[in-house]
Amino acid sequence: HTSSRAVRHSKSTSAYIRNAQRELNGHSAPVVCARWLSADAAVSCSWDHTLIHWNVDSGTQIHQAHAQLRENEKLTSMCLDPTSLSTAVCSATDGVLRQWDMRTGSSSTAASVVHSFTAHEDVISSVSFVGPNQLVSGSDDRTVKVWDLRAYNTPLCTIRCPARVNRIGISPLSNMIAIPMDDKPIRVHDLKGNRLVRFHNKDKAHPILTSACCWSADESVLYSSGYSPHRSVVLWCKQPKKEKDRDQE
């Protein structure tokens, strides 16, 4: 059994990046997500309903993909299949997950949607691959779902949460799901829905909401960000769980 407590670093250890090495201009609305395909290629998605495949070295577009969304709907997140990097899946405010084959586009034609399906009853806040053809999505409908893209009619697992789910974090070694929520402590589950870690949040690290989570490479630290007067990123470190803390949040 483990628990987690918050640790803050002093401002003296902070590093600031003030100048960008390169700017990639092409979207007409805010960019919500960007992922590396290789050392010189990346994919970005935006509220303008597009994915853009970039040559980062030259700063030019290789091709675009366009989501068929109503004008008031937006893309919210994107992930790439780690085994091939040719499959991209986007989440959106209409509750639909869309899968693209990035190999089908060119400079004059858009990449094609392989398939799409309604995954949630409300806004999908984030989506992440956890292996070949398997991904996890989180939503404002207060659920986190595990999907197999080869049989997407029914989720492999549904985790019900007490509040709206924000940008989830998947651990790189064991695929633990860190679930940040509105006005609730972070929860950590495995892919079968079992709850793994309890968080001690007595100091109200994120008193309004936790917006996103991200794991360190060795899974020893979980980083979280949120809306709070501190405007801080919090580091959560694993500790052995004491007997008296077993039933505490």
CSV table of C-alpha atoms in Angstrom, one decimal:
chain,number,residue,atom,x,y,z
A,1,HIS,CA,0.0,0.0,0.0
A,2,THR,CA,1.2,3.5,-0.8
A,3,SER,CA,0.1,7.0,-0.2
A,4,SER,CA,1.3,10.3,-1.8
A,5,ARG,CA,2.1,13.7,-0.3
A,6,ALA,CA,2.8,17.0,-2.0
A,7,VAL,CA,6.3,18.5,-2.3
A,8,ARG,CA,7.0,22.0,-3.7
A,9,HIS,CA,10.3,23.1,-5.1
A,10,SER,CA,11.7,26.5,-4.3
A,11,LYS,CA,11.6,29.2,-7.0
A,12,SER,CA,15.5,29.3,-6.9
A,13,THR,CA,15.5,25.9,-8.7
A,14,SER,CA,13.2,27.1,-11.5
A,15,ALA,CA,14.5,27.4,-15.1
A,16,TYR,CA,12.9,29.7,-17.7
A,17,ILE,CA,12.7,29.2,-21.4
A,18,ARG,CA,12.5,32.7,-22.9
A,19,ASN,CA,13.2,32.2,-26.6
A,20,ALA,CA,11.7,29.6,-28.9
A,21,GLN,CA,14.0,27.7,-31.2
A,22,ARG,CA,11.3,27.6,-33.9
A,23,GLU,CA,7.7,28.6,-34.4
A,24,LEU,CA,5.2,26.5,-36.4
A,25,ASN,CA,2.5,28.8,-37.8
A,26,GLY,CA,-0.5,27.2,-39.5
A,27,HIS,CA,-3.5,27.0,-37.1
A,28,SER,CA,-6.1,29.7,-36.9
A,29,ALA,CA,-7.3,29.0,-33.4
A,30,PRO,CA,-5.6,27.9,-30.1
A,31,VAL,CA,-3.5,24.8,-30.2
A,32,VAL,CA,-4.6,22.3,-27.5
A,33,CYS,CA,-2.0,19.5,-28.1
A,34,ALA,CA,1.2,18.6,-29.9
A,35,ARG,CA,3.1,15.3,-30.1
A,36,TRP,CA,6.5,14.3,-31.5
A,37,LEU,CA,6.5,11.7,-34.4
A,38,SER,CA,10.2,11.7,-34.7
A,39,ALA,CA,13.2,13.9,-34.1
A,40,ASP,CA,12.2,16.2,-37.0
A,41,ALA,CA,8.4,15.6,-37.2
A,42,ALA,CA,5.4,16.5,-35.0
A,43,VAL,CA,1.6,16.6,-35.1
A,44,SER,CA,-0.6,19.3,-33.5
A,45,CYS,CA,-4.3,19.7,-33.1
A,46,SER,CA,-6.3,22.8,-32.6
A,47,TRP,CA,-9.7,24.4,-31.9
A,48,ASP,CA,-9.8,25.1,-35.7
A,49,HIS,CA,-10.8,21.4,-36.1
A,50,THR,CA,-7.5,20.4,-37.8
A,51,LEU,CA,-4.5,18.2,-37.2
A,52,ILE,CA,-1.3,19.4,-38.8
A,53,HIS,CA,1.7,17.1,-39.6
A,54,TRP,CA,4.9,19.2,-39.4
A,55,ASN,CA,8.4,19.0,-40.6
A,56,VAL,CA,9.9,20.7,-37.6
A,57,ASP,CA,13.4,21.3,-39.1
A,58,SER,CA,12.0,23.4,-42.0
A,59,GLY,CA,8.9,24.6,-40.2
A,60,THR,CA,6.6,23.5,-43.0
A,61,GLN,CA,3.4,21.5,-43.1
A,62,ILE,CA,3.5,18.0,-44.6
A,63,HIS,CA,-0.3,17.7,-44.6
A,64,GLN,CA,-3.4,18.4,-42.7
A,65,ALA,CA,-6.4,16.4,-41.4
A,66,HIS,CA,-9.8,18.0,-40.8
A,67,ALA,CA,-12.4,16.8,-38.3
A,68,GLN,CA,-16.0,17.1,-39.3
A,69,LEU,CA,-17.3,19.0,-36.3
A,70,ARG,CA,-20.1,21.5,-35.8
A,71,GLU,CA,-18.9,25.1,-35.6
A,72,ASN,CA,-19.3,25.3,-31.8
A,73,GLU,CA,-17.5,22.0,-31.1
A,74,LYS,CA,-13.7,21.7,-30.6
A,75,LEU,CA,-10.9,19.2,-30.5
A,76,THR,CA,-9.6,18.8,-27.0
A,77,SER,CA,-6.7,16.4,-27.0
A,78,MET,CA,-4.7,14.0,-29.2
A,79,CYS,CA,-2.5,10.9,-28.8
A,80,LEU,CA,-0.3,8.8,-31.2
A,81,ASP,CA,0.0,5.0,-31.2
A,82,PRO,CA,3.5,4.4,-29.7
A,83,THR,CA,4.1,1.3,-31.7
A,84,SER,CA,3.6,2.8,-35.2
A,85,LEU,CA,3.2,6.6,-34.7
A,86,SER,CA,1.0,6.6,-37.8
A,87,THR,CA,-2.3,6.3,-36.0
A,88,ALA,CA,-3.6,9.5,-34.3
A,89,VAL,CA,-6.7,9.6,-32.1
A,90,CYS,CA,-8.4,12.9,-31.2
A,91,SER,CA,-10.9,13.7,-28.5
A,92,ALA,CA,-13.6,16.4,-28.8
A,93,THR,CA,-16.3,18.3,-27.0
A,94,ASP,CA,-19.0,16.3,-28.8
A,95,GLY,CA,-18.0,13.1,-26.9
A,96,VAL,CA,-16.6,11.4,-30.1
A,97,LEU,CA,-13.2,9.8,-30.5
A,98,ARG,CA,-11.8,10.0,-34.1
A,99,GLN,CA,-8.9,7.9,-35.4
A,100,TRP,CA,-6.7,9.0,-38.3
A,101,ASP,CA,-4.2,7.2,-40.5
A,102,MET,CA,-1.4,9.8,-40.8
A,103,ARG,CA,0.2,7.9,-43.7
A,104,THR,CA,-2.7,8.6,-46.0
A,105,GLY,CA,-2.2,12.4,-46.3
A,106,SER,CA,0.0,14.4,-48.6
A,107,SER,CA,0.7,18.1,-49.2
A,108,SER,CA,-2.5,18.3,-51.3
A,109,THR,CA,-4.8,15.8,-49.6
A,110,ALA,CA,-6.0,15.5,-46.0
A,111,ALA,CA,-5.3,12.4,-43.9
A,112,SER,CA,-8.4,10.1,-43.7
A,113,VAL,CA,-10.5,9.2,-40.7
A,114,VAL,CA,-10.3,5.4,-40.2
A,115,HIS,CA,-13.3,5.4,-37.9
A,116,SER,CA,-15.0,7.4,-35.2
A,117,PHE,CA,-17.3,6.5,-32.3
A,118,THR,CA,-19.2,8.1,-29.5
A,119,ALA,CA,-17.2,7.3,-26.3
A,120,HIS,CA,-18.7,9.6,-23.7
A,121,GLU,CA,-21.9,11.5,-22.9
A,122,ASP,CA,-20.1,14.8,-22.4
A,123,VAL,CA,-16.9,16.6,-23.4
A,124,ILE,CA,-13.9,14.3,-23.6
A,125,SER,CA,-11.1,16.1,-21.9
A,126,SER,CA,-8.2,13.9,-22.8
A,127,VAL,CA,-7.1,10.6,-24.5
A,128,SER,CA,-3.9,8.6,-24.2
A,129,PHE,CA,-2.6,5.4,-25.7
A,130,VAL,CA,-1.5,2.7,-23.3
A,131,GLY,CA,-0.3,0.1,-25.9
A,132,PRO,CA,-1.1,-1.1,-29.4
A,133,ASN,CA,-4.8,-0.4,-30.2
A,134,GLN,CA,-5.6,0.3,-26.6
A,135,LEU,CA,-6.3,3.8,-25.1
A,136,VAL,CA,-7.8,5.6,-22.2
A,137,SER,CA,-10.2,8.5,-22.3
A,138,GLY,CA,-11.5,10.9,-19.6
A,139,SER,CA,-14.6,13.0,-19.7
A,140,ASP,CA,-16.8,15.7,-18.1
A,141,ASP,CA,-19.4,12.9,-17.7
A,142,ARG,CA,-17.3,11.8,-14.7
A,143,THR,CA,-15.9,8.6,-16.2
A,144,VAL,CA,-12.6,7.3,-17.4
A,145,LYS,CA,-12.8,4.5,-20.0
A,146,VAL,CA,-10.3,2.0,-21.4
A,147,TRP,CA,-10.8,1.1,-25.1
A,148,ASP,CA,-9.7,-1.5,-27.6
A,149,LEU,CA,-9.8,0.1,-31.1
A,150,ARG,CA,-10.4,-3.3,-32.6
A,151,ALA,CA,-13.6,-3.7,-30.7
A,152,TYR,CA,-14.7,-0.2,-29.7
A,153,ASN,CA,-18.5,-0.7,-29.2
A,154,THR,CA,-18.0,-1.5,-25.5
A,155,PRO,CA,-15.2,-0.2,-23.2
A,156,LEU,CA,-12.9,-2.7,-21.6
A,157,CYS,CA,-13.3,-0.9,-18.3
A,158,THR,CA,-15.3,2.1,-17.0
A,159,ILE,CA,-14.0,4.0,-13.9
A,160,ARG,CA,-16.7,6.2,-12.3
A,161,CYS,CA,-15.4,9.4,-10.6
A,162,PRO,CA,-17.0,11.9,-8.2
A,163,ALA,CA,-16.3,14.9,-10.4
A,164,ARG,CA,-15.4,16.0,-13.9
A,165,VAL,CA,-12.2,14.5,-15.2
A,166,ASN,CA,-9.5,16.7,-16.6
A,167,ARG,CA,-6.2,15.7,-18.5
A,168,ILE,CA,-5.2,12.3,-17.3
A,169,GLY,CA,-1.6,11.0,-17.0
A,170,ILE,CA,-0.5,7.5,-17.9
A,171,SER,CA,2.6,6.1,-16.2
A,172,PRO,CA,5.3,5.0,-18.7
A,173,LEU,CA,6.2,1.6,-17.1
A,174,SER,CA,3.0,0.1,-15.6
A,175,ASN,CA,0.2,2.1,-17.3
A,176,MET,CA,-1.2,3.5,-14.1
A,177,ILE,CA,-3.9,6.1,-14.7
A,178,ALA,CA,-3.6,9.4,-12.7
A,179,ILE,CA,-7.0,11.1,-12.8
A,180,PRO,CA,-7.2,14.8,-12.0
A,181,MET,CA,-10.6,16.2,-11.3
A,182,ASP,CA,-12.6,19.3,-10.4
A,183,ASP,CA,-12.3,20.0,-6.6
A,184,LYS,CA,-11.4,16.4,-5.7
A,185,PRO,CA,-8.2,14.6,-4.8
A,186,ILE,CA,-6.3,12.9,-7.6
A,187,ARG,CA,-7.0,9.2,-8.0
A,188,VAL,CA,-4.8,6.5,-9.4
A,189,HIS,CA,-6.2,3.3,-11.0
A,190,ASP,CA,-4.9,0.4,-13.0
A,191,LEU,CA,-6.3,-0.5,-16.4
A,192,LYS,CA,-8.8,-2.9,-14.7
A,193,GLY,CA,-10.3,-0.1,-12.7
A,194,ASN,CA,-8.7,-1.0,-9.3
A,195,ARG,CA,-7.7,2.0,-7.2
A,196,LEU,CA,-4.0,1.9,-6.4
A,197,VAL,CA,-2.9,5.1,-4.5
A,198,ARG,CA,-4.6,7.4,-2.0
A,199,PHE,CA,-3.5,11.1,-2.0
A,200,HIS,CA,-3.2,13.2,1.1
A,201,ASN,CA,-4.3,16.7,0.2
A,202,LYS,CA,-4.6,18.4,3.6
A,203,ASP,CA,-2.7,21.4,2.4
A,204,LYS,CA,-5.1,21.9,-0.5
A,205,ALA,CA,-2.4,21.8,-3.2
A,206,HIS,CA,-5.0,22.6,-5.9
A,207,PRO,CA,-8.0,24.0,-4.0
A,208,ILE,CA,-10.1,24.8,-7.1
A,209,LEU,CA,-9.3,22.0,-9.5
A,210,THR,CA,-6.5,19.8,-10.7
A,211,SER,CA,-6.1,20.4,-14.5
A,212,ALA,CA,-3.5,17.8,-15.5
A,213,CYS,CA,-1.2,15.0,-14.4
A,214,CYS,CA,2.1,13.7,-15.7
A,215,TRP,CA,4.4,10.9,-14.4
A,216,SER,CA,8.2,10.9,-14.2
A,217,ALA,CA,10.1,8.3,-16.3
A,218,ASP,CA,10.6,6.0,-13.3
A,219,GLU,CA,7.1,6.5,-11.9
A,220,SER,CA,8.5,7.7,-8.5
A,221,VAL,CA,7.0,11.2,-8.9
A,222,LEU,CA,3.6,12.4,-10.2
A,223,TYR,CA,3.4,16.0,-11.3
A,224,SER,CA,0.1,17.9,-11.2
A,225,SER,CA,-1.0,21.4,-12.2
A,226,GLY,CA,-4.2,23.2,-11.4
A,227,TYR,CA,-6.1,26.5,-10.8
A,228,SER,CA,-5.1,27.9,-7.4
A,229,PRO,CA,-3.7,31.0,-5.8
A,230,HIS,CA,-0.3,29.3,-5.8
A,231,ARG,CA,-0.1,29.0,-9.6
A,232,SER,CA,2.2,26.0,-9.0
A,233,VAL,CA,3.1,22.6,-10.3
A,234,VAL,CA,3.0,20.1,-7.4
A,235,LEU,CA,5.3,17.0,-7.1
A,236,TRP,CA,3.7,14.0,-5.4
A,237,CYS,CA,6.1,11.4,-4.0
A,238,LYS,CA,5.2,7.9,-3.0
A,239,GLN,CA,5.5,7.0,0.7
A,240,PRO,CA,4.9,3.7,2.5
A,241,LYS,CA,1.3,3.8,3.8
A,242,LYS,CA,0.9,3.8,7.6
A,243,GLU,CA,-1.8,1.8,9.2
A,244,LYS,CA,-3.7,4.8,10.5
A,245,ASP,CA,-3.8,6.3,7.0
A,246,ARG,CA,-5.4,3.4,5.3
A,247,ASP,CA,-8.9,4.7,5.2
A,248,GLN,CA,-8.0,8.4,4.7
A,249,GLU,CA,-8.2,10.3,1.4
